[in-house]
């Protein structure tokens, strides 16, 4: 059996090695357009920032090592320019010599990945504008910075790569501007959770410009200026464009392989295309979102590797494997904080018309009395009818990854929000709390479901401030906490004084309470519920409010 694989990074290299493990006699050939295979593209920004110091650490395999270990032929700097599915041939261009030849296959796996979006903007062909998509891009940027005394960089695009690049240029000692057309960075997060990322970026010296896109670029001497749609001019020495990706599938145009309108490859649950013996994986394929059951695309290494293993199984034919979709679980480092997400966010739940509820809590990464505890913010969305968890977002300086992975596992197994009440999480003071933050999410959800707790959120704030005389607005924090910042028209009655000051409350009006994290206000709401059913606790506490409303 002759297997040809187009693309030799995450999906292609993983599939090739899996095929070899299952079939020692198969003839396997990889054609990779770039000069490298099996490289750690997720580590590229960290190499630029000096966090990863050895460039060889980014290269996990070479054509020679792949041949020696797996008996697989790898041709780098070889671009597949055409696929003939009727004759089972691929046409390949050697990018070093410009020679073109064809190769025949019995089975074909397409894993071409994606390419950076390059919109038709005036001045975009400047040699001071770079992309960060592969190893060659990284070395070009590194060389330009060394050879041109770069002091200031502008990054356009606030996705994973844009934010990571911006942070690592700060680590390199450069001045950094970050421009994002949307009103937030990291759009896999809801806007409220992304506001914490905005704070971290600004706190570490990044000039963050949101809600403004690129109109054009112009050069003057050693400088390049970005002209925004709103009329701003941002001058720097170098620009990184990170505007998203598109599938690298132009070469499939006349192949008969079905693509959608955006060029993504259509595959079934076995990762098979509409053409017999042709499979596809990775950034360039359409997959199913496991919560909405709608098609989507996920340009992440984790799903690509899982798909590669499944496609390899089906190519070899020893068993039938199915890809069951993805939760879109992801995590990104923003200086000393991690931001993670799994499932769908609140924005998507609204768009899908789902009858959902949310829980937002502030907690500590481990027992607060043990040194080094860090703050966490957790936001979990669940279906009010089925109680199934739809998605979660977590941010903080410690313990984010293990909690998002727990949520992802529950979502994958169609878990209920109330499962979080019962799950045992590992506990010792250096690692967690007797009541883990995820347990606390379950407790809050249980209180919401059984009516013990009513809550309000940011969408209610404007009404409460504008018509404050209609309500009792109470801040249950200490006077010192209250002095550091408060919501207009909220009266400070510390929780420990609440029972003695009930006479100050008009129980004929609805009561809205807040504290720093949500716990004291919950306790206060239970006291007040003895006198009124119209008591509402602010979701997330004042620490959450301060980021999402004041920054």
Coordinates of C-alpha atoms in Angstrom, one line a residue:
X1 CA 0.0 0.0 0.0
X2 CA 1.3 3.4 -1.0
X3 CA 0.2 6.3 1.2
X4 CA 0.9 9.9 0.3
X5 CA 0.5 12.6 3.0
X6 CA 0.2 16.2 2.1
X7 CA 1.6 18.3 5.0
X8 CA 4.0 17.3 7.6
X9 CA 3.3 19.3 10.8
X10 CA 0.8 18.2 13.5
X11 CA -1.7 16.2 11.6
X12 CA 0.5 14.9 8.8
X13 CA 3.4 13.8 10.9
X14 CA 1.2 12.2 13.6
X15 CA -0.8 10.2 11.0
X16 CA 2.3 9.0 9.2
X17 CA 3.9 7.6 12.4
X18 CA 0.5 6.0 13.4
X19 CA 0.2 4.3 10.0
X20 CA 3.7 3.0 10.3
X21 CA 3.0 1.5 13.8
X22 CA -0.1 -0.2 12.3
X23 CA 1.5 -1.4 9.1
X24 CA 5.2 -2.0 8.8
X25 CA 5.2 -2.7 5.0
X26 CA 3.2 0.4 3.8
X27 CA 5.2 2.8 1.6
X28 CA 4.6 6.2 3.2
X29 CA 5.7 9.6 1.7
X30 CA 5.2 13.1 3.1
X31 CA 5.3 16.2 1.0
X32 CA 5.7 19.4 3.1
X33 CA 5.7 22.9 1.6
X34 CA 7.8 24.5 4.3
X35 CA 11.4 23.6 5.1
X36 CA 10.6 21.8 8.3
X37 CA 8.4 19.0 9.5
X38 CA 6.9 18.1 12.9
X39 CA 7.8 21.5 14.4
X40 CA 6.3 23.1 17.5
X41 CA 4.4 26.0 15.9
X42 CA 2.7 26.8 19.2
X43 CA 6.2 27.5 20.6
X44 CA 7.2 30.0 18.0
X45 CA 6.2 33.2 19.9
X46 CA 8.1 32.0 23.0
X47 CA 11.2 31.5 21.0
X48 CA 11.0 35.1 19.7
X49 CA 10.6 36.3 23.3
X50 CA 13.6 34.3 24.5
X51 CA 11.6 32.0 26.8
X52 CA 12.7 29.1 24.5
X53 CA 16.3 29.8 23.9
X54 CA 17.4 26.9 21.7
X55 CA 15.9 27.1 18.2
X56 CA 16.5 23.3 17.7
X57 CA 14.0 22.7 20.5
X58 CA 11.2 23.7 18.2
X59 CA 12.1 21.0 15.6
X60 CA 10.7 17.7 16.9
X61 CA 11.7 15.6 13.9
X62 CA 13.7 16.0 10.7
X63 CA 13.4 14.2 7.4
X64 CA 16.4 12.2 8.3
X65 CA 15.2 11.2 11.8
X66 CA 11.8 10.4 10.4
X67 CA 13.3 8.1 7.9
X68 CA 15.6 6.4 10.4
X69 CA 12.9 5.9 13.1
X70 CA 9.8 5.3 11.0
X71 CA 11.1 4.4 7.5
X72 CA 9.0 7.2 6.1
X73 CA 10.2 9.4 3.1
X74 CA 9.8 13.1 3.9
X75 CA 10.3 15.8 1.3
X76 CA 10.4 19.3 2.6
X77 CA 10.2 22.4 0.4
X78 CA 8.0 20.3 -1.8
X79 CA 4.5 21.8 -2.6
X80 CA 1.7 19.7 -3.9
X81 CA 0.1 21.9 -6.6
X82 CA -2.6 19.5 -7.9
X83 CA -4.4 16.4 -6.9
X84 CA -5.9 14.1 -9.6
X85 CA -8.3 11.8 -7.7
X86 CA -9.3 9.9 -10.9
X87 CA -5.8 8.8 -11.7
X88 CA -4.7 8.8 -8.0
X89 CA -1.8 11.1 -8.6
X90 CA -0.4 14.2 -6.9
X91 CA 1.6 16.8 -8.8
X92 CA 4.5 18.1 -6.7
X93 CA 6.7 21.2 -7.2
X94 CA 10.3 21.2 -5.8
X95 CA 10.5 24.7 -4.4
X96 CA 14.3 24.7 -4.5
X97 CA 14.6 23.7 -8.1
X98 CA 11.2 24.5 -9.5
X99 CA 11.0 21.0 -11.0
X100 CA 7.5 19.5 -11.2
X101 CA 6.8 15.8 -11.0
X102 CA 3.9 13.4 -10.1
X103 CA 3.6 10.6 -7.6
X104 CA 0.9 7.9 -7.4
X105 CA -1.0 6.8 -4.3
X106 CA -3.3 4.1 -3.0
X107 CA -4.4 6.2 -0.1
X108 CA -4.1 9.9 0.3
X109 CA -4.2 12.0 3.5
X110 CA -4.5 15.8 3.1
X111 CA -3.2 17.8 6.1
X112 CA -2.1 21.1 4.5
X113 CA -2.9 23.2 7.5
X114 CA -3.8 26.9 7.1
X115 CA -2.2 30.1 5.9
X116 CA -2.2 33.5 7.3
X117 CA -4.9 35.9 6.1
X118 CA -3.5 38.6 3.9
X119 CA -6.2 41.2 3.1
X120 CA -5.9 43.6 0.2
X121 CA -4.7 46.6 2.2
X122 CA -2.7 49.5 0.8
X123 CA 1.0 49.1 1.8
X124 CA 0.7 45.4 2.9
X125 CA 3.6 44.3 0.7
X126 CA 6.1 46.2 2.9
X127 CA 9.2 44.3 3.9
X128 CA 8.5 45.6 7.5
X129 CA 5.3 43.6 7.7
X130 CA 5.6 40.0 8.9
X131 CA 3.4 37.0 9.7
X132 CA 4.1 34.4 12.4
X133 CA 2.9 31.0 11.0
X134 CA 5.9 28.8 10.6
X135 CA 9.5 28.3 11.5
X136 CA 10.7 30.4 8.5
X137 CA 8.5 33.3 9.5
X138 CA 10.0 33.1 13.0
X139 CA 13.6 33.3 11.8
X140 CA 12.8 36.1 9.4
X141 CA 11.4 38.2 12.3
X142 CA 14.3 37.3 14.6
X143 CA 16.8 38.4 11.9
X144 CA 15.0 41.6 11.1
X145 CA 14.9 42.6 14.8
X146 CA 18.6 41.9 15.2
X147 CA 19.7 43.6 12.0
X148 CA 17.5 46.7 12.2
X149 CA 17.7 47.9 15.8
X150 CA 14.0 47.4 16.3
X151 CA 12.6 49.1 19.4
X152 CA 8.9 49.2 18.8
X153 CA 6.6 46.6 17.3
X154 CA 2.9 46.8 16.3
X155 CA 0.9 43.5 16.4
X156 CA -2.4 43.5 14.5
X157 CA -4.8 40.9 15.7
X158 CA -5.7 39.9 19.3
X159 CA -6.1 36.1 18.8
X160 CA -3.8 33.4 20.3
X161 CA -0.8 34.2 18.2
X162 CA -1.3 38.0 18.4
X163 CA -1.5 38.1 22.2
X164 CA 1.3 35.6 22.7
X165 CA 3.5 37.6 20.2
X166 CA 2.7 40.9 22.0
X167 CA 3.7 39.4 25.4
X168 CA 6.9 37.9 24.1
X169 CA 8.0 41.2 22.5
X170 CA 7.6 42.8 25.9
X171 CA 9.8 40.1 27.3
X172 CA 12.3 41.0 24.6
X173 CA 12.4 44.6 25.9
X174 CA 10.5 46.1 23.0
X175 CA 7.7 48.6 23.1
X176 CA 4.5 47.0 21.8
X177 CA 1.2 48.2 20.3
X178 CA -1.6 45.7 19.9
X179 CA -4.5 46.6 17.5
X180 CA -7.7 44.6 17.4
X181 CA -10.7 45.5 15.3
X182 CA -13.2 43.8 17.7
X183 CA -14.0 45.2 21.0
X184 CA -12.0 42.5 22.8
X185 CA -9.0 40.2 22.4
X186 CA -9.3 36.4 22.6
X187 CA -12.8 36.1 21.1
X188 CA -13.2 32.5 22.4
X189 CA -13.9 34.3 25.7
X190 CA -16.9 36.3 26.5
X191 CA -16.3 40.1 26.7
X192 CA -16.5 40.2 30.5
X193 CA -13.8 37.5 30.9
X194 CA -11.7 39.1 28.2
X195 CA -11.6 42.3 30.1
X196 CA -9.3 40.7 32.6
X197 CA -6.9 40.0 29.7
X198 CA -7.1 43.7 28.7
X199 CA -6.0 44.6 32.1
X200 CA -3.1 42.2 32.0
X201 CA -1.9 43.5 28.7
X202 CA -2.1 47.1 29.8
X203 CA -0.6 46.4 33.2
X204 CA 2.5 45.0 31.4
X205 CA 3.0 48.0 29.2
X206 CA 1.2 47.1 26.0
X207 CA -0.6 50.0 24.2
X208 CA -3.9 48.2 23.6
X209 CA -6.2 49.6 20.8
X210 CA -9.6 47.9 20.5
X211 CA -12.5 48.5 18.2
X212 CA -10.4 49.9 15.4
X213 CA -9.2 48.1 12.3
X214 CA -6.4 48.7 9.7
X215 CA -7.0 51.1 6.8
X216 CA -3.5 51.2 5.3
X217 CA 0.2 51.1 5.9
X218 CA 2.8 53.7 4.9
X219 CA 6.6 53.8 5.2
X220 CA 9.0 56.7 5.9
X221 CA 12.7 55.8 6.3
X222 CA 13.1 53.0 8.8
X223 CA 9.6 53.4 10.2
X224 CA 6.3 52.0 9.1
X225 CA 3.0 53.6 10.1
X226 CA -0.3 51.8 10.6
X227 CA -3.3 54.0 9.7
X228 CA -6.5 52.9 11.4
X229 CA -10.1 53.1 10.2
X230 CA -10.8 55.7 12.9
X231 CA -7.9 57.9 11.9
X232 CA -5.2 56.9 14.4
X233 CA -1.5 56.7 13.2
X234 CA 0.7 54.2 14.9
X235 CA 4.4 54.4 14.0
X236 CA 6.7 51.5 14.7
X237 CA 9.8 49.6 13.4
X238 CA 8.0 46.4 12.5
X239 CA 4.5 45.0 12.1
X240 CA 3.2 41.5 12.8
X241 CA -0.1 40.7 11.1
X242 CA -2.1 38.1 12.9
X243 CA -5.6 38.4 11.4
X244 CA -6.6 34.8 11.4
X245 CA -6.1 31.9 9.0
X246 CA -7.6 30.4 6.0
X247 CA -7.4 26.8 4.8
X248 CA -4.4 26.1 2.5
X249 CA -6.6 24.2 0.0
X250 CA -6.3 26.2 -3.3
X251 CA -4.5 23.3 -4.9
X252 CA -7.7 21.1 -4.4
X253 CA -9.8 23.4 -6.7
X254 CA -10.2 20.9 -9.6
X255 CA -9.7 17.7 -7.6
X256 CA -13.4 16.8 -7.1
X257 CA -12.9 16.9 -3.3
X258 CA -15.8 18.8 -1.8
X259 CA -15.0 22.1 -0.1
X260 CA -17.3 24.6 1.5
X261 CA -17.6 28.2 0.4
X262 CA -14.6 29.2 2.5
X263 CA -12.4 26.4 1.2
X264 CA -12.6 24.0 4.1
X265 CA -12.6 20.3 3.3
X266 CA -15.8 18.4 4.0
X267 CA -15.2 15.1 5.8
X268 CA -17.4 12.4 7.5
X269 CA -17.0 11.0 11.0
X270 CA -14.2 8.8 9.7
X271 CA -12.3 11.8 8.4
X272 CA -12.9 10.6 4.8
X273 CA -13.7 13.0 2.0
X274 CA -16.3 12.4 -0.7
X275 CA -13.6 10.7 -2.7
X276 CA -12.7 7.1 -2.0
X277 CA -9.3 6.6 -0.4
X278 CA -8.9 10.3 0.3
X279 CA -8.9 11.5 3.9
X280 CA -8.2 14.9 5.5
X281 CA -7.4 16.3 9.0
X282 CA -6.3 19.4 10.8
X283 CA -6.9 23.1 10.3
X284 CA -8.3 22.7 6.8
X285 CA -11.3 20.4 7.7
X286 CA -14.8 21.1 8.8
X287 CA -15.7 19.4 12.1
X288 CA -18.7 19.2 14.4
X289 CA -19.0 21.2 17.6
X290 CA -19.9 18.6 20.2
X291 CA -22.3 20.8 22.1
X292 CA -24.2 22.6 19.2
X293 CA -23.8 19.7 16.7
X294 CA -23.1 22.4 14.1
X295 CA -20.1 22.5 11.7
X296 CA -17.1 24.5 12.7
X297 CA -13.4 24.8 12.3
X298 CA -10.7 24.6 15.0
X299 CA -7.2 25.4 14.0
X300 CA -5.6 23.9 17.1
X301 CA -3.0 21.2 17.5
X302 CA -5.0 19.0 19.9
X303 CA -7.9 18.2 17.5
X304 CA -5.5 17.8 14.6
X305 CA -3.5 15.1 16.4
X306 CA -6.7 13.3 17.4
X307 CA -8.0 13.4 13.9
X308 CA -4.7 12.2 12.5
X309 CA -4.8 9.0 14.7
X310 CA -8.4 8.3 13.6
X311 CA -7.7 8.9 9.9
X312 CA -4.6 6.6 10.1
X313 CA -6.7 3.8 11.6
X314 CA -9.2 4.1 8.8
X315 CA -6.5 4.3 6.1
X316 CA -4.8 1.1 7.4
X317 CA -8.3 -0.5 7.8
X318 CA -7.6 -2.6 10.8
X319 CA -10.5 -1.0 12.6
X320 CA -13.1 1.7 12.0
X321 CA -12.5 4.9 14.1
X322 CA -14.8 7.8 14.4
X323 CA -14.1 11.5 15.2
X324 CA -16.8 12.6 17.7
X325 CA -16.2 16.4 17.4
X326 CA -14.5 18.8 19.7
X327 CA -15.3 20.9 22.8
X328 CA -13.0 23.6 21.5
X329 CA -11.0 23.4 24.7
X330 CA -8.1 26.0 24.7
X331 CA -5.8 27.9 27.0
X332 CA -3.5 30.8 26.6
X333 CA -0.9 32.5 28.8
X334 CA -1.1 36.3 29.2
X335 CA 1.8 37.2 31.4
X336 CA 1.2 35.7 34.8
X337 CA -2.4 34.8 34.1
X338 CA -3.9 31.9 32.1
X339 CA -7.2 32.2 30.2
X340 CA -9.0 29.0 29.3
X341 CA -12.3 28.0 27.7
X342 CA -14.2 24.8 26.8
X343 CA -17.5 24.2 25.2
X344 CA -19.5 27.2 24.1
X345 CA -19.5 30.7 25.6
X346 CA -22.4 32.8 26.6
X347 CA -22.3 34.7 23.3
X348 CA -22.8 31.4 21.4
X349 CA -25.5 30.2 23.8
X350 CA -27.5 33.4 23.1
X351 CA -27.0 33.1 19.4
X352 CA -28.2 29.5 19.5
X353 CA -31.3 30.5 21.4
X354 CA -30.5 28.2 24.3
X355 CA -32.3 28.6 27.6
X356 CA -29.2 28.9 29.7
X357 CA -28.1 30.0 33.1
X358 CA -24.6 31.1 34.2
X359 CA -22.6 30.9 37.3
X360 CA -19.6 33.3 38.0
X361 CA -17.5 33.0 41.1
X362 CA -14.2 34.3 42.4
X363 CA -12.2 31.7 44.4
X364 CA -8.7 30.8 45.4
X365 CA -6.5 28.3 43.6
X366 CA -5.8 26.4 46.8
X367 CA -6.5 26.8 50.5
X368 CA -6.3 30.5 51.2
X369 CA -4.4 29.9 54.5
X370 CA -1.6 28.1 52.6
X371 CA 1.0 30.5 51.1
X372 CA 0.8 31.3 47.5
X373 CA -2.9 31.1 46.9
X374 CA -4.0 32.9 43.7
X375 CA -7.3 34.3 42.6
X376 CA -9.4 32.5 40.1
X377 CA -12.6 33.6 38.2
X378 CA -14.8 30.8 36.9
X379 CA -17.7 31.3 34.5
X380 CA -19.8 28.2 33.7
X381 CA -22.8 28.1 31.4
X382 CA -25.5 25.4 31.7
X383 CA -28.8 24.5 30.0
X384 CA -31.7 25.5 32.4
X385 CA -33.9 22.7 31.0
X386 CA -31.5 19.7 30.9
X387 CA -29.0 21.1 33.4
X388 CA -26.2 19.9 31.1
X389 CA -23.0 21.9 31.2
X390 CA -22.6 23.9 27.9
X391 CA -19.3 25.6 28.5
X392 CA -16.9 27.2 30.9
X393 CA -14.2 29.9 31.1
X394 CA -11.6 30.2 33.8
X395 CA -8.8 32.7 34.4
X396 CA -6.2 33.2 37.0
X397 CA -2.5 32.7 37.9
X398 CA -2.7 29.1 39.1
X399 CA -4.9 26.0 38.8
X400 CA -6.7 27.1 35.6
X401 CA -5.6 24.2 33.4
X402 CA -6.7 21.4 35.7
X403 CA -10.1 22.9 36.3
X404 CA -10.8 23.6 32.6
X405 CA -9.8 20.0 31.8
X406 CA -12.2 18.7 34.4
X407 CA -15.0 20.8 32.8
X408 CA -14.1 19.6 29.4
X409 CA -14.3 16.0 30.5
X410 CA -17.7 16.6 32.0
X411 CA -19.0 18.3 28.9
X412 CA -17.7 15.4 26.7
X413 CA -19.7 13.0 28.9
X414 CA -22.8 15.2 28.8
X415 CA -22.4 16.0 32.5
X416 CA -24.8 18.0 34.6
X417 CA -24.0 21.2 36.4
X418 CA -25.1 19.3 39.6
X419 CA -22.3 16.7 39.0
X420 CA -20.0 19.4 40.2
X421 CA -21.6 19.2 43.7
X422 CA -20.6 15.5 44.1
X423 CA -17.3 15.1 42.3
X424 CA -14.2 14.5 44.5
X425 CA -11.3 16.7 43.6
X426 CA -7.8 16.0 44.9
X427 CA -7.2 18.1 48.0
X428 CA -4.3 19.1 50.1
X429 CA -3.6 22.7 51.1
X430 CA -0.8 23.4 48.6
X431 CA -3.0 22.1 45.7
X432 CA -6.7 22.9 46.3
X433 CA -9.4 23.4 48.8
X434 CA -11.7 21.1 50.7
X435 CA -14.5 22.7 48.6
X436 CA -12.8 23.1 45.2
X437 CA -13.8 26.1 43.1
X438 CA -15.6 23.7 40.8
X439 CA -17.6 22.3 43.7
X440 CA -18.5 25.9 44.6
X441 CA -19.8 26.4 41.0
X442 CA -22.0 23.4 41.6
X443 CA -23.2 24.7 44.9
X444 CA -24.1 28.1 43.4
X445 CA -25.9 26.4 40.5
X446 CA -27.8 24.1 42.9
X447 CA -28.9 27.2 44.9
X448 CA -30.1 28.9 41.7
X449 CA -32.0 25.8 40.6
X450 CA -33.8 25.2 43.9
X451 CA -34.6 28.9 44.5
X452 CA -32.3 29.5 47.4
X453 CA -30.4 32.1 45.5
X454 CA -31.5 34.8 43.0
X455 CA -28.8 36.7 41.1
X456 CA -28.3 39.8 39.0
X457 CA -25.5 40.7 36.6
X458 CA -24.0 43.5 34.5
X459 CA -27.1 43.8 32.3
X460 CA -29.1 45.1 35.4
X461 CA -26.6 47.7 36.6
X462 CA -27.7 50.6 34.4
X463 CA -31.3 50.2 35.4
X464 CA -30.4 50.0 39.1
X465 CA -28.2 53.1 39.0
X466 CA -30.7 55.1 36.9
X467 CA -33.7 54.3 39.1
X468 CA -31.9 53.7 42.4
X469 CA -34.7 55.1 44.5
X470 CA -36.9 52.1 43.5
X471 CA -34.5 49.7 45.1
X472 CA -32.4 48.8 48.1
X473 CA -28.8 48.7 46.9
X474 CA -26.5 47.3 49.5
X475 CA -22.7 46.7 49.5
X476 CA -21.8 44.2 52.2
X477 CA -18.1 44.7 52.2
X478 CA -16.0 46.3 54.9
X479 CA -15.7 50.1 55.0
X480 CA -12.1 49.9 53.8
X481 CA -13.0 47.7 50.8
X482 CA -15.9 50.1 50.0
X483 CA -13.6 53.1 50.1
X484 CA -11.4 51.6 47.4
X485 CA -14.3 51.6 44.9
X486 CA -18.0 51.0 44.7
X487 CA -21.0 51.0 42.4
X488 CA -22.9 54.3 42.4
X489 CA -25.8 54.5 44.9
X490 CA -24.9 51.3 46.7
X491 CA -25.0 51.8 50.5
X492 CA -22.3 50.3 52.6
X493 CA -23.7 48.0 55.3
X494 CA -20.9 45.5 56.3
X495 CA -22.2 41.9 56.6
X496 CA -21.3 41.7 60.2
X497 CA -23.5 44.7 60.9
X498 CA -26.4 43.7 58.7
X499 CA -28.7 42.2 61.4
X500 CA -28.3 45.3 63.6
X501 CA -29.1 47.6 60.7
X502 CA -32.2 46.0 59.2
X503 CA -34.2 49.1 60.1
X504 CA -32.3 51.0 57.3
X505 CA -33.8 48.7 54.7
X506 CA -37.2 49.3 53.0
X507 CA -38.5 45.8 52.6
X508 CA -41.3 46.9 50.3
X509 CA -38.6 47.4 47.6
X510 CA -36.4 44.8 45.9
X511 CA -33.0 44.3 47.5
X512 CA -29.7 44.0 45.5
X513 CA -26.6 43.0 47.4
X514 CA -22.9 42.8 46.5
X515 CA -19.6 41.9 48.2
X516 CA -16.1 41.3 47.0
X517 CA -16.4 37.8 45.7
X518 CA -20.1 36.8 46.1
X519 CA -19.8 34.7 49.3
X520 CA -20.6 37.4 51.9
X521 CA -23.4 38.8 49.7
X522 CA -24.9 35.3 49.5
X523 CA -24.8 35.0 53.2
X524 CA -26.4 38.4 53.5
X525 CA -29.1 37.5 51.0
X526 CA -30.0 34.5 53.1
X527 CA -30.5 36.8 56.1
X528 CA -32.6 39.2 54.1
X529 CA -34.7 36.4 52.5
X530 CA -36.3 36.0 56.0
X531 CA -37.9 39.4 55.4
X532 CA -38.3 39.6 51.6
X533 CA -38.4 37.2 48.6
X534 CA -37.0 40.0 46.3
X535 CA -33.4 39.7 47.2
X536 CA -30.7 39.4 44.5
X537 CA -27.0 38.7 44.8
X538 CA -24.5 40.2 42.3
X539 CA -22.9 37.5 40.2
X540 CA -19.1 37.3 40.6
X541 CA -18.7 40.0 43.3
X542 CA -17.2 43.5 43.1
X543 CA -13.8 42.2 41.9
X544 CA -15.5 40.9 38.8
X545 CA -17.5 44.1 38.5
X546 CA -14.4 46.3 38.7
X547 CA -12.8 44.6 35.7
X548 CA -15.8 44.3 33.5
X549 CA -17.2 47.8 34.1
X550 CA -14.5 50.2 35.2
X551 CA -11.5 49.3 33.1

